[in-house]
Every structure is written in structure tokens, then in C-alpha cells.
Short mmCIF file of C-alpha atoms in Angstrom, two decimals:
data_model
loop_
_atom_site.label_atom_id
_atom_site.label_comp_id
_atom_site.label_asym_id
_atom_site.label_seq_id
_atom_site.Cartn_x
_atom_site.Cartn_y
_atom_site.Cartn_z
CA MET A 1 -6.87 -17.92 9.50
CA ALA A 2 -5.80 -14.37 10.40
CA GLN A 3 -3.22 -14.00 13.16
CA ARG A 4 -2.35 -10.83 15.07
CA VAL A 5 1.40 -10.30 15.28
CA SER A 6 3.72 -7.71 16.86
CA LEU A 7 6.13 -5.46 14.97
CA THR A 8 8.60 -2.87 16.20
CA SER A 9 8.94 0.24 14.06
CA VAL A 10 12.05 2.32 14.76
CA ASP A 11 11.97 5.94 13.60
CA GLY A 12 15.22 6.52 11.78
CA LYS A 13 15.29 10.22 12.69
CA GLY A 14 15.17 9.92 16.46
CA GLY A 15 15.54 6.22 17.00
CA ARG A 16 12.16 6.09 18.77
CA ALA A 17 10.62 2.62 18.83
CA THR A 18 6.88 2.09 18.37
CA SER A 19 5.19 -1.24 19.03
CA LEU A 20 2.80 -1.97 16.17
CA TYR A 21 0.25 -4.66 15.39
CA GLY A 22 0.00 -6.55 12.17
CA VAL A 23 -2.53 -9.00 10.75
CA TRP A 24 -0.84 -12.01 9.16
CA ILE A 25 -2.78 -14.20 6.72
CA LYS A 26 -1.15 -17.19 5.06
CA ALA A 27 -1.59 -18.26 1.46
CA ARG A 28 -4.57 -20.56 0.86
CA THR A 29 -3.06 -22.38 -2.10
CA SER A 30 0.28 -23.93 -2.91
CA LEU A 31 0.27 -22.73 -6.52
CA ALA A 32 2.98 -20.14 -5.91
CA THR A 33 5.16 -22.09 -3.48
CA ASP A 34 8.76 -22.83 -4.38
CA LYS A 35 10.50 -26.20 -4.14
CA ASN A 36 11.27 -25.52 -0.47
CA GLY A 37 7.63 -24.86 0.44
CA LYS A 38 8.08 -21.09 0.76
CA PHE A 39 5.61 -18.52 -0.54
CA PRO A 40 5.82 -15.05 -2.07
CA THR A 41 4.52 -12.44 0.35
CA VAL A 42 2.79 -9.07 0.08
CA ILE A 43 2.95 -6.30 2.70
CA ALA A 44 -0.24 -4.22 2.39
CA MET A 45 -0.40 -0.68 3.83
CA HIS A 46 -3.81 0.82 4.68
CA GLY A 47 -4.86 4.36 3.77
CA CYS A 48 -5.73 7.32 5.98
CA GLY A 49 -9.01 5.66 7.01
CA GLY A 50 -7.16 2.90 8.84
CA LEU A 51 -7.34 -0.86 8.60
CA TYR A 52 -10.68 -1.51 10.28
CA SER A 53 -14.32 -0.62 9.72
CA MET A 54 -14.94 -1.09 13.45
CA VAL A 55 -13.17 -2.18 16.61
CA ARG A 56 -15.14 -4.22 19.14
CA ASP A 57 -13.86 -5.82 22.35
CA GLY A 58 -10.32 -4.95 21.34
CA LYS A 59 -10.62 -6.73 17.98
CA GLY A 60 -10.72 -4.99 14.63
CA GLU A 61 -12.98 -5.92 11.73
CA PHE A 62 -11.37 -5.43 8.32
CA THR A 63 -12.94 -2.95 5.93
CA PRO A 64 -14.49 -4.61 2.84
CA ARG A 65 -11.57 -3.36 0.74
CA HIS A 66 -8.93 -5.01 2.93
CA LEU A 67 -10.99 -8.19 3.25
CA ALA A 68 -11.40 -8.41 -0.53
CA MET A 69 -7.66 -7.90 -1.06
CA ALA A 70 -6.78 -10.52 1.56
CA ARG A 71 -8.98 -13.04 -0.19
CA VAL A 72 -7.76 -12.38 -3.72
CA LEU A 73 -4.08 -12.48 -2.74
CA THR A 74 -4.22 -15.54 -0.50
CA ASP A 75 -6.32 -17.38 -3.09
CA ALA A 76 -3.57 -16.60 -5.63
CA GLY A 77 -0.90 -18.10 -3.38
CA TYR A 78 0.49 -15.08 -1.54
CA ASN A 79 1.00 -14.61 2.18
CA VAL A 80 -0.21 -11.15 3.26
CA LEU A 81 0.81 -8.95 6.17
CA PHE A 82 -1.35 -5.90 6.98
CA PRO A 83 0.58 -3.62 9.37
CA ASP A 84 -1.65 -1.36 11.49
CA SER A 85 0.04 2.05 11.69
CA PHE A 86 -2.79 3.82 13.52
CA THR A 87 -4.41 1.80 16.33
CA PRO A 88 -1.16 1.36 18.31
CA ARG A 89 -0.67 5.13 18.01
CA GLY A 90 -4.15 5.80 19.39
CA ARG A 91 -5.81 6.72 16.10
CA ARG A 92 -8.55 5.19 13.96
CA SER A 93 -8.27 7.56 11.01
CA THR A 94 -6.21 10.58 9.96
CA CYS A 95 -8.14 11.60 6.82
CA GLN A 96 -9.53 14.72 8.47
CA ASP A 97 -6.21 15.80 9.97
CA SER A 98 -4.14 18.53 8.36
CA LEU A 99 -0.75 17.43 7.07
CA SER A 100 0.95 19.09 10.04
CA GLN A 101 -1.22 17.04 12.45
CA ARG A 102 -0.30 13.69 10.94
CA GLU A 103 2.32 12.05 13.14
CA ALA A 104 2.07 8.94 10.96
CA SER A 105 3.06 10.67 7.72
CA ALA A 106 3.99 8.73 4.61
CA GLN A 107 7.66 9.47 5.32
CA ASN A 108 7.35 8.21 8.91
CA ARG A 109 5.30 5.17 7.93
CA ARG A 110 8.11 3.94 5.72
CA TYR A 111 9.74 2.80 8.97
CA ASP A 112 6.62 0.68 9.56
CA VAL A 113 7.28 -0.90 6.16
CA GLN A 114 10.86 -1.63 7.17
CA ALA A 115 9.58 -3.27 10.38
CA ALA A 116 7.20 -5.39 8.30
CA LEU A 117 9.96 -6.44 5.91
CA HIS A 118 12.08 -7.49 8.87
CA TRP A 119 9.20 -9.45 10.42
CA VAL A 120 8.28 -11.40 7.28
CA SER A 121 11.95 -12.22 6.68
CA GLN A 122 11.91 -14.16 9.97
CA GLN A 123 9.00 -16.43 8.92
CA LYS A 124 10.04 -19.90 7.80
CA ASP A 125 7.44 -20.14 5.01
CA VAL A 126 8.35 -16.80 3.39
CA ASP A 127 10.57 -16.59 0.34
CA THR A 128 12.48 -13.37 1.02
CA THR A 129 13.49 -13.12 -2.63
CA ARG A 130 9.80 -12.75 -3.58
CA LEU A 131 8.42 -9.86 -1.53
CA ALA A 132 6.05 -7.13 -2.74
CA LEU A 133 4.68 -3.91 -1.27
CA LEU A 134 1.10 -2.73 -1.79
CA GLY A 135 -0.84 0.26 -0.52
CA TRP A 136 -3.89 2.48 -0.87
CA SER A 137 -3.87 6.30 -0.96
CA HIS A 138 -1.86 7.37 2.12
CA GLY A 139 -0.53 3.81 2.28
CA ALA A 140 0.33 3.99 -1.42
CA SER A 141 2.22 7.24 -0.80
CA THR A 142 4.01 5.35 1.98
CA ILE A 143 4.97 2.71 -0.59
CA LEU A 144 6.54 5.37 -2.83
CA ALA A 145 8.56 6.65 0.14
CA SER A 146 9.53 3.09 1.06
CA LEU A 147 10.86 2.43 -2.45
CA ASN A 148 12.96 5.54 -2.88
CA LEU A 149 16.63 4.55 -2.92
CA ALA A 150 17.50 8.26 -2.82
CA ASP A 151 16.81 8.01 0.94
CA THR A 152 19.74 6.46 2.77
CA ASP A 153 17.66 4.30 5.12
CA VAL A 154 15.96 2.72 2.11
CA ALA A 155 19.18 2.26 0.15
CA VAL A 156 20.98 0.45 2.99
CA ARG A 157 18.06 -1.88 3.75
CA LYS A 158 19.21 -5.49 3.49
CA ILE A 159 15.84 -6.79 2.26
CA GLN A 160 14.29 -5.12 -0.77
CA PRO A 161 10.95 -5.86 -2.48
CA ARG A 162 10.85 -7.21 -6.02
CA ALA A 163 7.61 -5.43 -6.90
CA ALA A 164 5.25 -2.73 -5.62
CA VAL A 165 1.61 -1.83 -6.34
CA ALA A 166 0.15 1.57 -5.44
CA PHE A 167 -3.58 2.29 -5.56
CA TYR A 168 -4.14 6.06 -6.09
CA PRO A 169 -1.02 7.48 -4.36
CA ASP A 170 -0.07 11.15 -4.03
CA CYS A 171 2.76 11.39 -6.53
CA ARG A 172 3.26 15.15 -6.18
CA PRO A 173 6.49 15.00 -4.12
CA TYR A 174 8.18 12.83 -6.76
CA ALA A 175 6.80 14.60 -9.82
CA LYS A 176 9.07 17.60 -9.20
CA PRO A 177 12.13 17.58 -11.48
CA SER A 178 14.33 18.53 -8.51
CA GLU A 179 13.12 15.67 -6.28
CA PRO A 180 15.18 12.50 -6.73
CA PHE A 181 13.20 9.29 -7.04
CA LYS A 182 14.90 5.97 -7.66
CA PRO A 183 12.51 3.06 -6.99
CA ALA A 184 13.97 -0.11 -5.53
CA SER A 185 11.63 -2.30 -7.59
CA PRO A 186 9.23 -2.19 -10.54
CA LEU A 187 6.12 -0.18 -9.64
CA LEU A 188 2.51 -0.46 -10.82
CA ILE A 189 0.20 2.50 -10.14
CA LEU A 190 -3.58 2.03 -10.41
CA MET A 191 -5.95 5.00 -10.26
CA GLY A 192 -9.01 6.71 -11.70
CA GLU A 193 -8.81 9.37 -14.41
CA ASN A 194 -11.29 11.49 -12.43
CA ASP A 195 -9.52 11.25 -9.07
CA ASP A 196 -9.64 14.72 -7.50
CA TRP A 197 -8.24 13.61 -4.12
CA THR A 198 -4.87 12.40 -5.45
CA PRO A 199 -4.95 13.72 -9.03
CA PRO A 200 -3.37 11.39 -11.60
CA GLN A 201 -1.60 14.24 -13.39
CA ALA A 202 1.17 14.12 -10.78
CA CYS A 203 1.70 10.39 -11.34
CA GLU A 204 1.75 10.97 -15.09
CA ALA A 205 4.43 13.62 -14.58
CA MET A 206 6.44 11.27 -12.35
CA GLN A 207 6.21 8.48 -14.91
CA LYS A 208 7.33 10.85 -17.67
CA LYS A 209 10.25 12.04 -15.54
CA MET A 210 11.31 8.41 -15.03
CA GLN A 211 11.23 7.45 -18.70
CA GLY A 212 14.47 5.74 -19.63
CA ALA A 213 15.24 4.79 -16.04
CA ASP A 214 16.43 1.29 -15.16
CA THR A 215 13.30 0.46 -13.15
CA GLU A 216 9.86 0.05 -14.70
CA ILE A 217 6.99 2.33 -13.64
CA ALA A 218 3.61 1.36 -15.13
CA LEU A 219 0.55 3.60 -14.74
CA ARG A 220 -3.01 2.35 -15.35
CA LEU A 221 -5.78 4.96 -15.46
CA TYR A 222 -9.47 4.01 -15.51
CA PRO A 223 -12.09 6.32 -17.10
CA ASP A 224 -15.10 7.60 -15.16
CA THR A 225 -13.37 6.48 -11.97
CA TYR A 226 -12.64 8.25 -8.66
CA HIS A 227 -10.68 7.73 -5.46
CA ASP A 228 -11.46 4.51 -3.53
CA PHE A 229 -12.72 2.88 -6.74
CA ASP A 230 -11.82 -0.60 -5.44
CA ALA A 231 -13.81 -0.28 -2.18
CA PRO A 232 -16.65 -2.84 -2.54
CA GLY A 233 -20.12 -1.35 -2.23
CA MET A 234 -19.02 2.23 -1.56
CA PRO A 235 -21.41 4.67 -3.29
CA VAL A 236 -19.86 7.55 -5.20
CA HIS A 237 -20.12 10.61 -2.94
CA VAL A 238 -18.49 13.95 -2.25
CA ARG A 239 -16.47 14.47 0.93
CA MET A 240 -16.09 17.97 2.32
CA ASP A 241 -14.09 16.89 5.39
CA ILE A 242 -10.69 16.16 3.84
CA ALA A 243 -8.17 18.87 4.65
CA GLY A 244 -5.83 20.30 2.04
CA VAL A 245 -7.11 18.51 -1.06
CA GLY A 246 -9.53 19.28 -3.87
CA LYS A 247 -10.75 22.69 -4.97
CA PRO A 248 -11.85 25.02 -2.14
CA GLY A 249 -15.55 24.60 -1.42
CA GLU A 250 -15.96 21.62 -3.77
CA GLY A 251 -14.60 18.74 -1.72
CA VAL A 252 -13.33 15.49 -3.21
CA THR A 253 -15.14 12.56 -4.81
CA SER A 254 -14.86 9.00 -3.54
CA GLY A 255 -16.59 5.76 -4.45
CA ALA A 256 -16.51 2.37 -6.10
CA ASN A 257 -16.35 1.41 -9.76
CA PRO A 258 -16.71 -2.40 -9.91
CA ASP A 259 -15.55 -2.61 -13.53
CA ALA A 260 -12.39 -0.63 -12.81
CA ARG A 261 -11.79 -2.68 -9.69
CA ALA A 262 -11.96 -5.94 -11.69
CA LEU A 263 -9.52 -4.60 -14.28
CA ALA A 264 -7.16 -3.29 -11.59
CA TYR A 265 -7.15 -6.61 -9.73
CA ARG A 266 -6.34 -8.41 -12.97
CA SER A 267 -3.48 -6.01 -13.72
CA MET A 268 -2.21 -6.36 -10.16
CA LEU A 269 -2.21 -10.17 -10.22
CA ASN A 270 -0.56 -10.30 -13.65
CA PHE A 271 2.09 -7.84 -12.49
CA LEU A 272 2.83 -9.73 -9.27
CA ASP A 273 2.96 -13.03 -11.09
CA ALA A 274 5.43 -11.65 -13.66
CA LYS A 275 7.70 -10.09 -11.02
CA LEU A 276 7.55 -12.67 -8.21
CA ASN A 277 6.77 -16.06 -9.73
CA TYR A 278 9.67 -16.26 -12.13
#
């Protein structure tokens, strides 16, 4: 039931427009519909590895992680939009790029999120008062940037999410005491205690900095768990090809932990239900 749709992302700095693709998948159950037949909706942002495991004949095949998330969310009664930030820009992956090489940075990709929010708001079966953002790694860092009301373009946005879920984001920019961070919605962060790609210590520092703030930030850490822990079937392995992360000469660890994934999915669904299905 997936449908390819078109989005227009406008860079707030230079006003440059980029035509993007998105994959739109409607809810498979009416459990979460409101009295007007409208559904809560999740916008899901892929990580630096992109949205697809392969592209054949111009069509992309979802990675197992994105496919699993699409199924669990639509089964729970959520529409899901997966914006593709990379393919329209001529890239499959940016994991091996240095930060200076990444045109689609987390800060720039927040304009893709704004394009997605605008698109879903035009759909007749979407309840615009029940929108959530979700992302993985680079996409999760994009979610943090997209929530930050300290940025003018975020603060003036007419449509704001009611919840956000971030799988193993890079929290370092917002952990600094001098860096303002005011999230537009409650935020749930899910990550492994052993993550050496996006270390959890920065997210712990960010959460501590935000204690007493008006908006809830919840952090769930899973023991014996690394980056990409929710990727079905991915063996735990060391990557030496990721620029600018990990200890020099040691690389970073990535791989699945099915138990942590099950717990994280449960936390995610409980969180979304509490924030969106009021």
C-alpha cells in the first residue's frame, strides 16, 4: 500500500528549493482514528545510510529497519511518511562522508521535515493535531534540529508535532550549556549504553541540562547494546569507514539487539499513544 509522493524542501538560508520524494503508507487499522475518520501520523527520517537497501529499475526497496517500523506503526493505527533526503540529491548514503562533505546535514534536513509537515497537513485523512516526528541516527539528529524552538524557522512554523522519538541521535550540539535547546514537543530518546558512534553521555548531559524545563525529555538506555540495535538481522560488527567518530584506529560498533529492539518499540508505542491518542 506504499505510495511515492513529491515534496518540496525550501532551504531557509538561501531559499533554494529541492524536489524530494517521500513514501506514504496509510494506517492499516482504525483503532486510532478520530470521530472524523482522521489518523495520527508519523514522519520518519532515515539515517546516513539512506532509506533503501537497494534501488532497482528506479524503485527503492526499504531496508529491514524501515520496513519493520512501517509495519509496527501502521498496524498500531498511524499513517507514516518516509521522506527521502538523499536519492533526489544524487546520494545513496553519506555515512562515509566527512561532516564538511555532507550537503544534507541535520540542520539542512530540518527543512525536509518542514516540507513533510506541510505535505501531511494537506491530506484529508490526517489529524494535524496528532503529528509525531521519528528518526534514526543522522535522521534522529535532524529531529532534534527540527524541534528546536530556539531556531526562528522552527518557532514560526504553523504546524508543530505533539511528540518526537529519536533512535540514537548525536546530542552533542545540544549538550553544551551555551547552546539553547527548547523542544517543540515531548521527546523520547532510545539508545544503547555501549553506543560508541553517537555516545549516550551527550544525551544524558542534554537531559540533565533540560531538567525542570516545561517540555518532557525521556531517555531510555539499553545495556549491552550498540548503534543500529533495532536493525533486524544485522550482526554486531566494527566499522572502520565512518569519518569523525569513535576512537582513532578503533572504529565504531554497530549491530542488532533483538531484546533491546522489542523494549524500545514498546516504549515508543506507549509514548506515542500517550501523547497522540488523548
